[in-house]
CSV table of C-alpha atoms and ligand atoms in Angstrom, one decimal:
chain,number,residue,atom,x,y,z
X,1,UNK,CA,87.8,126.1,103.3
X,2,UNK,CA,89.2,128.9,101.3
X,3,UNK,CA,91.4,126.7,99.2
X,4,UNK,CA,93.4,127.1,96.0
X,5,UNK,CA,94.8,124.0,94.2
X,6,UNK,CA,98.3,124.1,92.6
X,7,UNK,CA,99.2,121.3,90.3
X,8,UNK,CA,103.0,120.6,90.2
X,9,UNK,CA,104.9,118.3,87.9
X,10,UNK,CA,107.1,115.5,89.3
X,11,UNK,CA,109.7,113.2,87.8
X,12,UNK,CA,108.0,110.2,89.4
X,13,UNK,CA,105.7,107.6,87.8
X,14,UNK,CA,102.8,108.9,89.8
X,15,UNK,CA,102.8,112.1,87.8
X,16,UNK,CA,101.7,115.5,89.1
X,17,UNK,CA,101.4,116.3,92.8
X,18,UNK,CA,98.9,118.7,94.3
X,19,UNK,CA,99.7,121.5,96.7
X,20,UNK,CA,96.9,123.5,98.4
X,21,UNK,CA,97.0,127.1,99.4
X,22,UNK,CA,94.6,127.8,102.3
X,23,UNK,CA,93.8,131.3,103.6
X,24,UNK,CA,92.8,131.3,107.3
X,25,UNK,CA,94.1,133.6,110.0
X,26,UNK,CA,97.4,132.6,108.4
X,27,UNK,CA,98.3,131.9,104.8
X,28,UNK,CA,99.4,128.2,104.6
X,29,UNK,CA,100.6,126.0,101.9
X,30,UNK,CA,99.9,122.3,102.3
X,31,UNK,CA,102.7,120.3,100.5
X,32,UNK,CA,105.3,121.8,98.3
X,33,UNK,CA,106.3,119.5,95.5
X,34,UNK,CA,109.7,117.8,94.7
X,35,UNK,CA,112.8,119.9,94.6
X,36,UNK,CA,113.1,120.4,90.8
X,37,UNK,CA,113.1,123.7,88.9
X,38,UNK,CA,109.9,122.8,87.1
X,39,UNK,CA,108.1,122.2,90.4
X,40,UNK,CA,109.3,125.5,91.8
X,41,UNK,CA,108.1,127.3,88.7
X,42,UNK,CA,104.7,125.7,89.0
X,43,UNK,CA,104.5,126.6,92.7
X,44,UNK,CA,105.4,130.2,92.1
X,45,UNK,CA,102.8,130.5,89.2
X,46,UNK,CA,100.1,128.9,91.3
X,47,UNK,CA,100.7,131.1,94.3
X,48,UNK,CA,100.7,134.2,92.0
X,49,UNK,CA,97.4,133.1,90.4
X,50,UNK,CA,95.9,133.2,93.9
X,51,UNK,CA,97.1,136.7,94.3
X,52,UNK,CA,100.1,136.1,96.5
X,53,UNK,CA,103.9,135.7,96.2
X,54,UNK,CA,106.2,133.1,97.6
X,55,UNK,CA,107.2,135.5,100.4
X,56,UNK,CA,103.6,135.8,101.6
X,57,UNK,CA,103.4,132.2,102.7
X,58,UNK,CA,103.5,132.1,106.5
X,59,UNK,CA,103.3,128.4,107.0
X,60,UNK,CA,104.2,125.2,105.1
X,61,UNK,CA,102.3,122.2,106.3
X,62,UNK,CA,103.3,118.7,105.3
X,63,UNK,CA,101.0,115.7,104.8
X,64,UNK,CA,104.1,113.4,104.8
X,65,UNK,CA,107.8,113.4,104.2
X,66,UNK,CA,108.0,111.9,100.7
X,67,UNK,CA,110.0,114.0,98.3
X,68,UNK,CA,107.1,114.7,95.9
X,69,UNK,CA,105.4,116.5,98.8
X,70,UNK,CA,108.1,117.9,100.9
X,71,UNK,CA,110.9,119.0,98.5
X,72,UNK,CA,110.5,122.7,98.4
X,73,UNK,CA,110.4,123.4,102.1
X,74,UNK,CA,113.7,125.0,101.1
X,75,UNK,CA,112.0,127.8,99.2
X,76,UNK,CA,110.2,129.1,102.3
X,77,UNK,CA,113.0,130.0,104.7
X,78,UNK,CA,111.0,132.7,106.5
X,79,UNK,CA,107.9,130.5,106.9
X,80,UNK,CA,107.0,128.0,109.7
X,81,UNK,CA,107.4,124.4,108.6
X,82,UNK,CA,104.9,122.2,110.3
X,83,UNK,CA,104.1,118.5,110.3
X,84,UNK,CA,104.6,115.2,112.0
X,85,UNK,CA,107.9,114.9,113.9
X,86,UNK,CA,108.9,111.9,111.7
X,87,UNK,CA,109.3,114.3,108.7
X,88,UNK,CA,112.2,115.8,110.4
X,89,UNK,CA,114.4,112.7,110.1
X,90,UNK,CA,114.1,112.9,106.3
X,91,UNK,CA,114.6,116.7,106.2
X,92,UNK,CA,117.7,116.6,108.5
X,93,UNK,CA,119.1,113.3,107.3
X,94,UNK,CA,121.7,113.1,110.0
X,95,UNK,CA,124.4,110.5,109.6
X,96,UNK,CA,123.0,108.7,112.6
X,97,UNK,CA,119.5,108.5,111.1
X,98,UNK,CA,120.8,107.5,107.7
X,99,UNK,CA,122.9,104.6,109.0
X,100,UNK,CA,120.0,103.5,111.3
X,101,UNK,CA,117.8,103.5,108.2
X,102,UNK,CA,120.3,101.5,106.1
X,103,UNK,CA,120.7,99.0,108.9
X,104,UNK,CA,117.0,98.7,109.3
X,105,UNK,CA,116.6,97.8,105.5
X,106,UNK,CA,119.5,95.4,105.6
X,107,UNK,CA,117.9,93.5,108.5
X,108,UNK,CA,114.5,93.5,106.6
X,109,UNK,CA,116.1,92.1,103.5
X,110,UNK,CA,117.8,89.3,105.4
X,111,UNK,CA,114.5,88.3,107.0
X,112,UNK,CA,112.9,88.3,103.5
X,113,UNK,CA,115.7,86.2,102.0
X,114,UNK,CA,116.6,88.9,99.5
X,115,UNK,CA,120.3,89.0,98.7
X,116,UNK,CA,122.0,92.1,100.1
X,117,UNK,CA,123.2,93.2,96.6
X,118,UNK,CA,119.6,94.3,96.0
X,119,UNK,CA,119.8,96.8,98.9
X,120,UNK,CA,120.5,99.7,96.7
X,121,UNK,CA,117.5,98.9,94.5
X,122,UNK,CA,115.3,99.2,97.5
X,123,UNK,CA,116.8,102.0,99.6
X,124,UNK,CA,116.8,105.4,97.8
X,125,UNK,CA,120.1,106.4,96.3
X,126,UNK,CA,121.9,109.7,97.1
X,127,UNK,CA,120.7,111.0,93.8
X,128,UNK,CA,117.1,110.3,94.7
X,129,UNK,CA,117.6,112.0,98.1
X,130,UNK,CA,118.4,115.3,96.3
X,131,UNK,CA,114.8,115.9,95.6
X,132,UNK,CA,114.1,116.0,99.3
X,133,UNK,CA,114.1,119.3,101.0
X,134,UNK,CA,116.6,120.0,103.8
X,135,UNK,CA,114.9,122.7,105.9
X,136,UNK,CA,113.9,121.1,109.3
X,137,UNK,CA,110.5,121.5,110.8
X,138,UNK,CA,109.9,124.5,113.1
X,139,UNK,CA,107.0,123.0,114.8
X,140,UNK,CA,105.7,119.4,115.3
X,141,UNK,CA,102.0,118.6,115.2
X,142,UNK,CA,100.4,115.8,117.3
X,143,UNK,CA,97.5,113.7,116.3
X,144,UNK,CA,94.2,115.6,116.9
X,145,UNK,CA,96.0,119.0,117.1
X,146,UNK,CA,94.7,122.1,115.3
X,147,UNK,CA,96.8,123.6,112.6
X,148,UNK,CA,98.0,127.0,113.9
X,149,UNK,CA,96.1,129.9,112.3
X,150,UNK,CA,93.3,127.6,111.1
X,151,UNK,CA,90.7,127.1,113.8
X,152,UNK,CA,88.8,123.9,113.3
X,153,UNK,CA,91.4,122.4,111.0
X,154,UNK,CA,92.7,119.3,112.7
X,155,UNK,CA,95.6,117.0,112.0
X,156,UNK,CA,94.6,113.3,112.0
X,157,UNK,CA,97.4,110.7,112.1
X,158,UNK,CA,96.9,108.3,109.2
X,159,UNK,CA,100.0,106.1,108.8
X,160,UNK,CA,100.4,103.4,106.2
X,161,UNK,CA,101.8,105.0,103.0
X,162,UNK,CA,104.2,106.9,105.2
X,163,UNK,CA,104.9,106.8,108.9
X,164,UNK,CA,104.6,110.6,109.0
X,165,UNK,CA,101.2,110.8,107.3
X,166,UNK,CA,98.6,113.3,108.4
X,167,UNK,CA,95.3,114.2,106.8
X,168,UNK,CA,93.8,117.6,107.8
X,169,UNK,CA,90.1,117.6,108.6
X,170,UNK,CA,88.1,120.9,108.4
X,171,UNK,CA,85.4,120.3,111.0
X,172,UNK,CA,83.1,123.1,109.7
X,173,UNK,CA,82.9,121.8,106.1
X,174,UNK,CA,83.8,118.2,106.8
X,175,UNK,CA,86.4,118.3,104.0
X,176,UNK,CA,89.9,117.0,104.2
X,177,UNK,CA,93.3,117.7,102.7
X,178,UNK,CA,94.1,114.0,102.3
X,179,UNK,CA,97.8,113.7,101.2
X,180,UNK,CA,98.2,110.2,99.7
X,181,UNK,CA,95.7,108.3,102.0
X,182,UNK,CA,93.1,108.1,99.2
X,183,UNK,CA,93.7,108.9,95.6
X,184,UNK,CA,91.2,108.8,92.8
X,185,UNK,CA,93.2,106.7,90.2
X,186,UNK,CA,95.5,104.4,92.2
X,187,UNK,CA,96.0,102.9,95.6
X,188,UNK,CA,98.9,104.5,97.5
X,189,UNK,CA,101.7,102.0,98.2
X,190,UNK,CA,102.1,100.6,101.7
X,191,UNK,CA,105.9,101.3,101.8
X,192,UNK,CA,108.1,99.6,104.3
X,193,UNK,CA,109.7,102.4,106.4
X,194,UNK,CA,111.7,102.4,109.6
X,195,UNK,CA,109.4,102.8,112.7
X,196,UNK,CA,108.9,106.1,114.5
X,197,UNK,CA,110.5,104.7,117.7
X,198,UNK,CA,113.8,103.8,116.0
X,199,UNK,CA,113.5,100.1,117.0
X,200,UNK,CA,114.0,97.2,114.6
X,201,UNK,CA,110.2,96.5,114.6
X,202,UNK,CA,108.9,96.9,111.1
X,203,UNK,CA,105.6,98.9,111.0
X,204,UNK,CA,102.9,96.8,109.3
X,205,UNK,CA,102.2,99.4,106.7
X,206,UNK,CA,99.2,97.8,104.8
X,207,UNK,CA,97.4,97.0,108.1
X,208,UNK,CA,98.0,100.6,109.2
X,209,UNK,CA,96.8,101.9,105.8
X,210,UNK,CA,93.6,99.9,106.0
X,211,UNK,CA,93.0,101.2,109.6
X,212,UNK,CA,93.6,104.7,108.3
X,213,UNK,CA,91.1,104.2,105.4
X,214,UNK,CA,88.5,102.9,107.9
X,215,UNK,CA,89.1,105.9,110.1
X,216,UNK,CA,88.5,108.1,107.0
X,217,UNK,CA,85.3,106.2,106.3
X,218,UNK,CA,84.1,106.8,109.9
X,219,UNK,CA,84.7,110.5,109.5
X,220,UNK,CA,82.1,110.5,106.6
X,221,UNK,CA,83.8,113.4,104.9
X,222,UNK,CA,82.2,115.3,102.1
X,223,UNK,CA,85.3,115.8,100.0
X,224,UNK,CA,89.0,114.8,99.8
X,225,UNK,CA,91.6,117.2,98.4
X,226,UNK,CA,94.0,114.5,97.4
X,227,UNK,CA,97.7,114.6,97.0
X,228,UNK,CA,97.5,113.5,93.4
X,229,UNK,CA,94.7,113.6,90.9
X,230,UNK,CA,91.2,115.0,91.3
X,231,UNK,CA,89.2,115.8,94.4
X,232,UNK,CA,87.2,112.9,95.6
X,233,UNK,CA,83.5,113.3,96.6
X,234,UNK,CA,82.3,109.7,96.7
X,235,UNK,CA,84.7,109.1,99.5
X,236,UNK,CA,83.3,106.1,101.2
X,237,UNK,CA,82.6,104.2,98.0
X,238,UNK,CA,86.2,104.6,96.9
X,239,UNK,CA,87.4,103.5,100.4
X,240,UNK,CA,85.4,100.3,100.1
X,241,UNK,CA,86.7,99.8,96.6
X,242,UNK,CA,90.3,100.0,97.8
X,243,UNK,CA,89.7,97.6,100.7
X,244,UNK,CA,87.9,95.1,98.3
X,245,UNK,CA,90.9,95.2,96.0
X,246,UNK,CA,93.2,94.3,98.9
X,247,UNK,CA,90.9,91.4,99.8
X,248,UNK,CA,91.1,90.2,96.2
X,249,UNK,CA,94.9,90.2,96.3
X,250,UNK,CA,94.8,88.4,99.7
X,251,UNK,CA,92.8,85.7,98.1
X,252,UNK,CA,95.3,85.4,95.2
X,253,UNK,CA,98.2,85.2,97.6
X,254,UNK,CA,96.5,82.5,99.6
X,255,UNK,CA,96.6,80.2,96.5
X,256,UNK,CA,100.4,80.4,96.7
X,257,UNK,CA,100.6,79.5,100.4
X,258,UNK,CA,101.3,75.8,100.8
X,259,UNK,CA,102.3,73.4,103.5
X,260,UNK,CA,105.9,73.8,102.5
X,261,UNK,CA,107.3,77.0,104.0
X,262,UNK,CA,108.1,79.9,101.6
X,263,UNK,CA,110.1,83.1,102.0
X,264,UNK,CA,108.9,86.6,101.3
X,265,UNK,CA,110.9,86.8,98.1
X,266,UNK,CA,109.6,83.5,96.8
X,267,UNK,CA,106.0,84.6,97.5
X,268,UNK,CA,106.7,88.0,95.8
X,269,UNK,CA,107.9,86.1,92.7
X,270,UNK,CA,104.7,84.0,92.8
X,271,UNK,CA,102.5,87.0,93.1
X,272,UNK,CA,104.3,89.4,90.7
X,273,UNK,CA,106.2,87.0,88.3
X,274,UNK,CA,107.1,89.8,85.9
X,275,UNK,CA,106.8,93.0,87.9
X,276,UNK,CA,109.2,92.0,90.7
X,277,UNK,CA,112.2,92.3,88.4
X,278,UNK,CA,111.7,96.0,87.7
X,279,UNK,CA,109.9,97.0,90.9
X,280,UNK,CA,111.5,94.9,93.6
X,281,UNK,CA,111.1,97.3,96.6
X,282,UNK,CA,107.4,98.0,95.7
X,283,UNK,CA,106.4,94.4,95.1
X,284,UNK,CA,108.2,93.2,98.3
X,285,UNK,CA,106.3,95.9,100.3
X,286,UNK,CA,103.0,94.8,98.9
X,287,UNK,CA,103.5,91.1,99.4
X,288,UNK,CA,104.7,91.7,102.9
X,289,UNK,CA,101.6,93.8,103.5
X,290,UNK,CA,99.3,91.1,102.3
X,291,UNK,CA,101.2,88.5,104.4
X,292,UNK,CA,100.8,90.7,107.5
X,293,UNK,CA,97.0,90.7,106.9
X,294,UNK,CA,96.9,86.9,106.4
X,295,UNK,CA,98.8,86.3,109.6
X,296,UNK,CA,96.5,88.8,111.5
X,297,UNK,CA,93.5,86.8,110.2
X,298,UNK,CA,95.0,83.5,111.3
X,299,UNK,CA,95.1,82.2,107.7
X,300,UNK,CA,98.9,81.8,107.5
X,301,UNK,CA,101.6,80.8,109.9
X,302,UNK,CA,104.8,82.7,110.2
X,303,UNK,CA,108.1,81.6,111.8
X,304,UNK,CA,111.7,82.7,111.8
X,305,UNK,CA,114.2,80.0,110.9
X,306,UNK,CA,117.9,80.8,110.7
X,307,UNK,CA,117.1,84.5,110.5
X,308,UNK,CA,114.6,84.2,107.7
X,309,UNK,CA,110.8,84.5,107.9
X,310,UNK,CA,108.9,81.5,106.5
X,311,UNK,CA,105.2,81.3,105.7
X,312,UNK,CA,103.0,78.2,105.4
X,313,UNK,CA,99.5,77.1,106.0
Y,401,LIG,ZN1,102.7,111.3,96.9
């Protein structure tokens, strides 16, 4: 792949995000950073270093819809904007979608026995939504489809961290542009997001993420150009490390599962006694992800009583 990496600052705890400029039959930019002035400056500088200007970019391709990756779609009004269909809901943010999304999280909090006053801690505020771009996609990609202008570069649907998540596999070099599927320093969070079918069924994000990581392992790739941090070459070793860490957390959570039923918020407080106060949404997502795995493995029983999910052994 003829690829040029651009490192972009973000206001998020994760730190810098990477954008990749790829020259094929078309000139494409994979991910575009959050919608801040610093990020735009870095993007322009990076594109210039590669010998191009912003106007030369013919396509913007998104790995997923999160604002640190999809903010500056707005800077490429003449380019095609390409990605999974789900991105579009977060770029368009129609009143219908936004109220569906709020309703979805309200129902989830109820099931998890979290008081509704914490809703705004969990659902992004209007302020946070400003760092999202608002230019809709011009073209949807399907799982397995080639990126236009890049023969042999295929989109692979890899949900978990985001319901819109694609990695892009270059079949000739066996390298991938990996978004946030696998990062060198941290495990990407299995965030709870509304499903792609607009139902009330919560996607089991950690199970999806584990399946996506196993899929990556099967591809036996030589290199991952990750959404944050350095490129990864010992790919399968790192995949195994991430899966082992999950297993360790599952074992820890098992110690808190007793014969008396507990709610998701109770188990979150058990597993993250300090952290849950400052990172409620994140710790709930993680606990819920581990619970989904334990239920899948038949180690924990789950039942809904009076609109609340309870877990016991
Ligand atoms: Zn990210």
